[in-house]
Amino acid sequence: MASQNSTTNQPRINFHTLATVFRCFHFLKPYLWLTVGSYLGLLTINLLKIVSPQLIRWIIDKGIGGKDLNLLTWAILGLLGLTVLKGVATFLEGRWTEVASQHVAFDARNAIQSKLTDLSFSYHDRVQAGQLLSRTIQDVDRIRFLTGRAIVRIIDSIILLIGTAVILIWMNPQLGLLSILAMPILVYRAVQFGGKVRYLAVRIQNQLALLTTRIEQNLRGARVVKAFAQEDREIARFNEANETWFDLSTQTNRIESVNLPMLDLIANIGTVAILWYGGWLVIHQQLTLGELVSFTTYLGQLVFPIRNLGSVIPAVAIASAAADRVFEILDSTSDVKDAPGAVPMPPVRGDVRFENVTFTYSKRGHVLEKINFEAPAGSVVALVGPTGSGKTTIVNLIPRFYDPTSGKITIDGQDIRNYTLHSLRNQVGIVLQETSLFATTVRANIAFGRPDASEEEVVTAAKAAQAHEFILEMPKGYDTILGEKGVNLSGGQKQRLAIARVILMDPRILILDDATSSVDTGTEFLIQQAFDQLMVGRTTFVIAHRLSTVYKADIILVLDKGKIVAQGKHGELMRTSPLYAEICERQLKPEDDAADALQRQRMEGR
Amino acid sequence: MSFKIGTSGVHMGPGGALDRFGGHAADGVFFNKNVVLRMLSFLLPYRGKMALAFLLMLVSTGMVLLTPYLMKITIDQYITTRNEQGLALVAGLTAAAFLGLYFSSAGQRYLLTWVGQRVLTNLRSTLFEHLQRLSLGYHDTHFVGVTVSRVINDVAVINDLLSQGLIALISDVLVLAGIITVMVSMNWRLALLTFTAIPVMILATYLFSLRARSAFRETRSRIAALVGDLAEDISGMRVIQAFAQEKTSQQRFERVNEANRDAHINAMSLSFIFLPVIELISMMATAIVLWFGGRWVIQGDETVTLGVMVAFLAYATRFFQPIQELSRLYTTMQSAMAGGEQVLALLDTPPAVQDAPGAQEMPPIRGDITFEDVTFAYRPDREPVLHNINLQIKAGQTVALVGPTGAGKTSIANLIARFYDVSGGAVRIDGIDVRSVTQQSLRRQMGLVSQDSFLFAGTIADNIRFGRLDASQAEVEQAARLANAHEFILRQPDGYQTQIQESAVNLSAGQRQLICIARAVLANPRILILDEATANIDPMNEILIQDALRRFLHGRTAIVVAHRLSTIRDADLICVISDGKIVEQGSHSSLLAQGGLYAALSARQFVDASQ
């Protein structure tokens, strides 16, 4: 996990960081005017912050000191007016910054999601869902912070620092220089402190993530933990991680307790120095009392922006690391994409040919080697072979979830890479063993491939998939919302919805996995019927787990270690292919009882 | 001693507002005496540290109150009277006061945080240990995510209250009382006039919290929807692409994304209104001091001096901080109460299955299992799932449980391992009631492979070793060979040291199940429960494993739950379960001859398979 990597290397500001930060600001381009507006607001706020202490000085020196009641009233009204003005500027600056940066997050998230839907299976095989989620949610949020609040705070602090320094020196050069003396120390301490704490904060965050994983794993595996009587070891492991968290937290606590009040102390001691020296100047009539008061006010205004600076600068480094992870997704290119000049696939008959197809996942050996076969339109092709022999890989190549490393696949004589992905996949239907349903209505799930399907079509498809009856038994029938991943359905029910989904698409080419082993025999029977309905009149590729499937197949491909070791019909393969015979033999071992005898007769009679 | 004239003293950026008002969902009571007392009892072991922190808090409050007063003295008594020595003396005193403030606030901060984090760590450990004692019944009825959030989030909320909230409450009240006293004693008329801003401030804060709470609640539900939508897109990505529905999924995501964006802009905009309003109210207090105070100075009122005014300005800004803090504390209190109730409820849940007082260790098991008239319901208020089960299993037998989904096969297996306790009757192993021995000693002699084939994050070797930590590499490999897993494990990038990934993309369901079988085998159980243990394994592999298992099971008792005929045919005893009852039992051939449910089930599988 990338978040764990950052445990070891502390985010730092360097050239690469700056380049990434710069790239993040490209997201702000469409919101240029909003950004300009908010920076203007910022400038106004700071101007007012620098002006109001002058007004207070005026009130004390001229109004109260000069005993001018009229002036006093007007100056106070002016002060309130300035505050209102500043409030308006604060609101506008805040809102515009927020709007711009929220739009940045919105755009970035849309871009990531679009990218993810474009990236082919090989990408999704590699990455973890949790990773993608945390990048799209948390990491994008850090980019939002960077392009919004963070930059505003930095600019804010810099303007205020410079503005205050200028006005202090203008008011009284000696006292001004004395006051500014404390600033570099403050900035240095704040930044240094921010860095230390951020580094620990990242480690604490990771440790907390580890704790969360430990608990989650332990709870999900509660049955296993209990079955193997490993409660005590689980407790020991958890406590160890928990204590590590405490140690890290205490370290942070120590640093924070020493340093945060320290920033106040530095500022306060600065104020005392000014009071002393300034008081001396007042006594010697080189400074007015009002000036002295406004001096301390200016210094007080500076403490919080500087504190902010201390937390923002390390946050920039962290945001830049987050942005790197986001750009990594955005910069990925799909292994499978439309060729230049790809055309939509016309309605096909369904002749599928594999010509010398070889396939290699990155870095591993050949998964498929020189696969050649032909499936005429409307035929049923059964794929048989041990686990890992390449059955799933072959079917994944037909809708171009992956592209062959060499060789080609044709449909009706045309290389499938000449067609657009979208049009190809519209004519290929798939029912996999692990069914993915969406958290929406049953109807929307069935109509997933054809959102425009009529109610009648949906019901017809459900009936053909043997799903209509159990759907009607659900609380709201076709309008029942399925839980996350369709948890409130049994495996067999999910499978039948997946079949209905494909029936509705009416594809010319069909890919399915006939495994139904986790359902009882009654349900299994229904699913088999649905499968039979589905196959009629389509070129079908079946990953076969049952004898009934191979009996009715027109072609059986026997796969072993990525090669087709035999192909033909059941009867001839039983004679010619020892591997095939073994697979069939092992699945149903003959015994002297009626059912088996019947079984064997049927097998041989075919 | 900064006078923040013109600033509100509210150190709450918009981000801070988000944390305070939006961080924790809280719709609970404000105060629950039982919860508070129980939570305070967690602090008891650290009362010394808490007392010291309290002392330091008193010191720092004193210093906070003292410094503006010193400022007044400086101006009134030394600057206006031109007393240079006095000036130096007071400046020195002020510096000393600030140093005192530094040490007391640093010490107080460190102690309080330390105690809070210590209590938090203890509480997490206690909760985790308690979760280990709870029986499966609890885990069946509670979502993992919710329980995780109890141990991580709710506990943290309690920490917020204990370490910061309570002390902050006391210190804020003290500061407020102190400031009011000092201000009234310096000039009561000016003080009362300044206080007129307080109700306005409280009203504004109250109105804001009302609006903010619902606005931030909205942001939380929007972001949850966003995460949910995206998680579903990612897990269903293959289906989306297979059905060429990229466009629809992008459009849907964009809508959810947009709602999230707008909710956030809306909520944050509220903060951007709130902050200037607070600042304006604070400035009004400053204006009151300046205008009335200024007038009185000009009119020559002796009770008001320039020093008094400067001190008033400093106090007036400090004065709003505790009021703000107190209103935020209200929110913290609410969520801490809600969190506390949940955490305590979890801690107080008794385990449904407990070791009997004086439970003995289970002696080495031979393997006879007897069900005597067993009735069982998962919860007392539910229908029983098993009715009057009577079953005799002899040591060394392999017993298959078959029957339709939901018939009660897994429940029977669960009772043998005592994951649940029977509602009536008894389960005996070697004649000993399983309730009379310790759970650990019983389960240590059992092995379980279930359909969901759960593996822990860690290496493959770690997972196989789970039940026997001291097993050597050779033993691990031997177990893996027996489960027919050795070869594919060697093909993984790092062999036995390959990390099992969370999403398990690197292992198929069948391969995971093989590892589970190796894990159970290595634990060297006397009784092995195979609950659909080979459901995800292809028939070729299954045959190989069954041959190996048959050898392994020699002399051990095995309970096999399966649908596949090939898996159950060779069992010594087949029990057909239907609607929570054993309807038939016998060997494969005798049951076929009976022509009952078993014959029907198996015929269906054959007919089905040979269409």
mmCIF file of C-alpha atoms in Angstrom, chain B residues 291-450:
data_model
loop_
_atom_site.group_PDB
_atom_site.id
_atom_site.type_symbol
_atom_site.label_atom_id
_atom_site.label_comp_id
_atom_site.label_asym_id
_atom_site.label_seq_id
_atom_site.Cartn_x
_atom_site.Cartn_y
_atom_site.Cartn_z
ATOM 1 C CA TRP B 291 -16.575 54.779 22.875
ATOM 2 C CA PHE B 292 -17.854 54.784 26.461
ATOM 3 C CA GLY B 293 -14.392 54.473 27.963
ATOM 4 C CA GLY B 294 -13.085 57.186 25.658
ATOM 5 C CA ARG B 295 -15.929 59.519 26.546
ATOM 6 C CA TRP B 296 -15.362 59.026 30.249
ATOM 7 C CA VAL B 297 -11.636 59.622 29.909
ATOM 8 C CA ILE B 298 -12.347 62.791 27.948
ATOM 9 C CA GLN B 299 -14.931 63.902 30.514
ATOM 10 C CA GLY B 300 -12.281 63.412 33.163
ATOM 11 C CA ASP B 301 -13.888 60.496 34.954
ATOM 12 C CA GLU B 302 -11.254 59.377 37.436
ATOM 13 C CA THR B 303 -12.286 55.711 37.522
ATOM 14 C CA VAL B 304 -11.345 55.254 33.885
ATOM 15 C CA THR B 305 -7.723 55.605 32.877
ATOM 16 C CA LEU B 306 -5.998 54.812 29.615
ATOM 17 C CA GLY B 307 -4.501 51.744 31.276
ATOM 18 C CA VAL B 308 -7.933 50.504 32.285
ATOM 19 C CA MET B 309 -9.094 50.848 28.714
ATOM 20 C CA VAL B 310 -6.125 48.975 27.277
ATOM 21 C CA ALA B 311 -6.635 46.197 29.822
ATOM 22 C CA PHE B 312 -10.348 46.117 28.975
ATOM 23 C CA LEU B 313 -9.606 45.749 25.297
ATOM 24 C CA ALA B 314 -7.349 42.796 26.073
ATOM 25 C CA TYR B 315 -9.889 41.184 28.384
ATOM 26 C CA ALA B 316 -12.772 41.740 25.973
ATOM 27 C CA THR B 317 -11.068 39.767 23.226
ATOM 28 C CA ARG B 318 -10.086 36.975 25.608
ATOM 29 C CA PHE B 319 -13.533 36.794 26.963
ATOM 30 C CA PHE B 320 -15.191 35.455 23.809
ATOM 31 C CA GLN B 321 -12.819 32.577 23.448
ATOM 32 C CA PRO B 322 -14.161 30.539 26.389
ATOM 33 C CA ILE B 323 -17.744 31.242 25.305
ATOM 34 C CA GLN B 324 -16.958 29.840 21.869
ATOM 35 C CA GLU B 325 -15.122 26.895 23.380
ATOM 36 C CA LEU B 326 -18.048 26.100 25.632
ATOM 37 C CA SER B 327 -20.456 26.013 22.718
ATOM 38 C CA ARG B 328 -18.134 23.672 20.841
ATOM 39 C CA LEU B 329 -17.828 21.529 23.920
ATOM 40 C CA TYR B 330 -21.536 20.935 23.720
ATOM 41 C CA THR B 331 -21.074 19.152 20.411
ATOM 42 C CA THR B 332 -18.141 17.152 21.747
ATOM 43 C CA MET B 333 -20.206 16.147 24.756
ATOM 44 C CA GLN B 334 -23.061 14.985 22.574
ATOM 45 C CA SER B 335 -20.939 12.772 20.384
ATOM 46 C CA ALA B 336 -18.971 11.471 23.359
ATOM 47 C CA MET B 337 -22.212 10.470 25.067
ATOM 48 C CA ALA B 338 -23.423 8.701 21.947
ATOM 49 C CA GLY B 339 -20.055 6.997 21.465
ATOM 50 C CA GLY B 340 -19.772 6.166 25.132
ATOM 51 C CA GLU B 341 -23.150 4.492 25.232
ATOM 52 C CA GLN B 342 -22.243 2.321 22.267
ATOM 53 C CA VAL B 343 -18.857 1.358 23.658
ATOM 54 C CA LEU B 344 -20.278 0.519 27.064
ATOM 55 C CA ALA B 345 -23.081 -1.493 25.488
ATOM 56 C CA LEU B 346 -20.452 -3.537 23.653
ATOM 57 C CA LEU B 347 -18.389 -3.996 26.801
ATOM 58 C CA ASP B 348 -21.473 -5.114 28.706
ATOM 59 C CA THR B 349 -22.566 -7.706 26.135
ATOM 60 C CA PRO B 350 -22.018 -11.066 27.829
ATOM 61 C CA PRO B 351 -20.621 -13.857 25.634
ATOM 62 C CA ALA B 352 -23.428 -16.272 24.778
ATOM 63 C CA VAL B 353 -21.042 -19.194 25.035
ATOM 64 C CA GLN B 354 -18.967 -19.141 28.204
ATOM 65 C CA ASP B 355 -16.694 -21.571 29.975
ATOM 66 C CA ALA B 356 -18.623 -23.052 32.878
ATOM 67 C CA PRO B 357 -17.237 -22.146 36.326
ATOM 68 C CA GLY B 358 -14.547 -24.696 37.059
ATOM 69 C CA ALA B 359 -14.521 -26.013 33.485
ATOM 70 C CA GLN B 360 -11.870 -28.699 32.975
ATOM 71 C CA GLU B 361 -9.449 -29.094 30.105
ATOM 72 C CA MET B 362 -10.756 -31.474 27.469
ATOM 73 C CA PRO B 363 -8.647 -34.644 27.656
ATOM 74 C CA PRO B 364 -7.144 -35.940 24.353
ATOM 75 C CA ILE B 365 -10.105 -36.727 22.141
ATOM 76 C CA ARG B 366 -10.734 -40.228 20.798
ATOM 77 C CA GLY B 367 -13.544 -39.003 18.589
ATOM 78 C CA ASP B 368 -16.926 -40.416 19.586
ATOM 79 C CA ILE B 369 -19.596 -37.760 19.079
ATOM 80 C CA THR B 370 -23.112 -38.064 20.440
ATOM 81 C CA PHE B 371 -26.084 -35.758 19.898
ATOM 82 C CA GLU B 372 -28.706 -36.408 22.548
ATOM 83 C CA ASP B 373 -32.069 -35.000 21.679
ATOM 84 C CA VAL B 374 -30.513 -31.722 20.551
ATOM 85 C CA THR B 375 -32.721 -28.739 19.833
ATOM 86 C CA PHE B 376 -31.132 -25.506 18.720
ATOM 87 C CA ALA B 377 -32.168 -21.969 17.809
ATOM 88 C CA TYR B 378 -29.684 -19.240 16.879
ATOM 89 C CA ARG B 379 -31.583 -16.803 19.062
ATOM 90 C CA PRO B 380 -34.071 -17.517 21.813
ATOM 91 C CA ASP B 381 -36.735 -15.490 20.017
ATOM 92 C CA ARG B 382 -36.315 -17.370 16.754
ATOM 93 C CA GLU B 383 -37.683 -20.661 15.509
ATOM 94 C CA PRO B 384 -35.387 -23.602 16.290
ATOM 95 C CA VAL B 385 -33.315 -24.711 13.306
ATOM 96 C CA LEU B 386 -32.672 -28.185 14.736
ATOM 97 C CA HIS B 387 -35.296 -30.391 16.333
ATOM 98 C CA ASN B 388 -34.576 -33.413 18.548
ATOM 99 C CA ILE B 389 -31.403 -34.481 16.790
ATOM 100 C CA ASN B 390 -30.102 -37.861 17.934
ATOM 101 C CA LEU B 391 -26.887 -39.012 16.376
ATOM 102 C CA GLN B 392 -24.095 -41.430 17.248
ATOM 103 C CA ILE B 393 -20.751 -41.009 15.547
ATOM 104 C CA LYS B 394 -17.996 -43.471 16.361
ATOM 105 C CA ALA B 395 -14.370 -42.474 16.645
ATOM 106 C CA GLY B 396 -12.651 -42.589 13.251
ATOM 107 C CA GLN B 397 -15.839 -42.406 11.211
ATOM 108 C CA THR B 398 -16.418 -40.030 8.342
ATOM 109 C CA VAL B 399 -19.965 -38.717 8.469
ATOM 110 C CA ALA B 400 -21.591 -36.824 5.626
ATOM 111 C CA LEU B 401 -24.437 -34.392 6.217
ATOM 112 C CA VAL B 402 -26.589 -33.801 3.162
ATOM 113 C CA GLY B 403 -29.824 -32.026 2.483
ATOM 114 C CA PRO B 404 -31.310 -28.899 0.937
ATOM 115 C CA THR B 405 -29.935 -25.420 1.630
ATOM 116 C CA GLY B 406 -31.028 -24.222 5.056
ATOM 117 C CA ALA B 407 -31.802 -27.693 6.380
ATOM 118 C CA GLY B 408 -29.446 -27.343 9.361
ATOM 119 C CA LYS B 409 -26.257 -29.106 8.239
ATOM 120 C CA THR B 410 -23.917 -26.289 9.167
ATOM 121 C CA SER B 411 -25.739 -25.797 12.484
ATOM 122 C CA ILE B 412 -24.935 -29.377 13.455
ATOM 123 C CA ALA B 413 -21.273 -28.828 12.582
ATOM 124 C CA ASN B 414 -21.261 -25.567 14.578
ATOM 125 C CA LEU B 415 -22.554 -27.312 17.691
ATOM 126 C CA ILE B 416 -19.760 -29.886 17.664
ATOM 127 C CA ALA B 417 -17.165 -27.123 17.874
ATOM 128 C CA ARG B 418 -19.379 -25.369 20.427
ATOM 129 C CA PHE B 419 -19.575 -22.149 18.460
ATOM 130 C CA TYR B 420 -23.069 -22.013 19.890
ATOM 131 C CA ASP B 421 -24.724 -23.750 22.818
ATOM 132 C CA VAL B 422 -27.656 -26.092 22.327
ATOM 133 C CA SER B 423 -31.096 -24.882 23.378
ATOM 134 C CA GLY B 424 -32.038 -28.350 24.605
ATOM 135 C CA GLY B 425 -30.357 -31.749 24.893
ATOM 136 C CA ALA B 426 -26.579 -32.213 24.855
ATOM 137 C CA VAL B 427 -23.626 -32.702 22.557
ATOM 138 C CA ARG B 428 -21.042 -35.120 23.982
ATOM 139 C CA ILE B 429 -17.572 -35.929 22.774
ATOM 140 C CA ASP B 430 -16.161 -39.152 24.192
ATOM 141 C CA GLY B 431 -19.100 -39.028 26.582
ATOM 142 C CA ILE B 432 -18.148 -35.570 27.929
ATOM 143 C CA ASP B 433 -20.672 -32.756 27.549
ATOM 144 C CA VAL B 434 -18.897 -30.060 25.494
ATOM 145 C CA ARG B 435 -20.254 -27.415 27.873
ATOM 146 C CA SER B 436 -18.312 -28.855 30.799
ATOM 147 C CA VAL B 437 -14.840 -28.274 29.289
ATOM 148 C CA THR B 438 -12.984 -25.079 28.316
ATOM 149 C CA GLN B 439 -13.646 -23.864 24.803
ATOM 150 C CA GLN B 440 -9.966 -23.474 24.009
ATOM 151 C CA SER B 441 -9.041 -27.032 24.980
ATOM 152 C CA LEU B 442 -11.947 -28.357 22.940
ATOM 153 C CA ARG B 443 -11.274 -26.394 19.783
ATOM 154 C CA ARG B 444 -7.546 -26.932 19.897
ATOM 155 C CA GLN B 445 -8.324 -30.533 19.011
ATOM 156 C CA MET B 446 -10.622 -29.673 16.128
ATOM 157 C CA GLY B 447 -10.072 -28.513 12.594
ATOM 158 C CA LEU B 448 -12.461 -26.550 10.424
ATOM 159 C CA VAL B 449 -12.576 -25.812 6.726
ATOM 160 C CA SER B 450 -15.551 -23.799 5.628
#
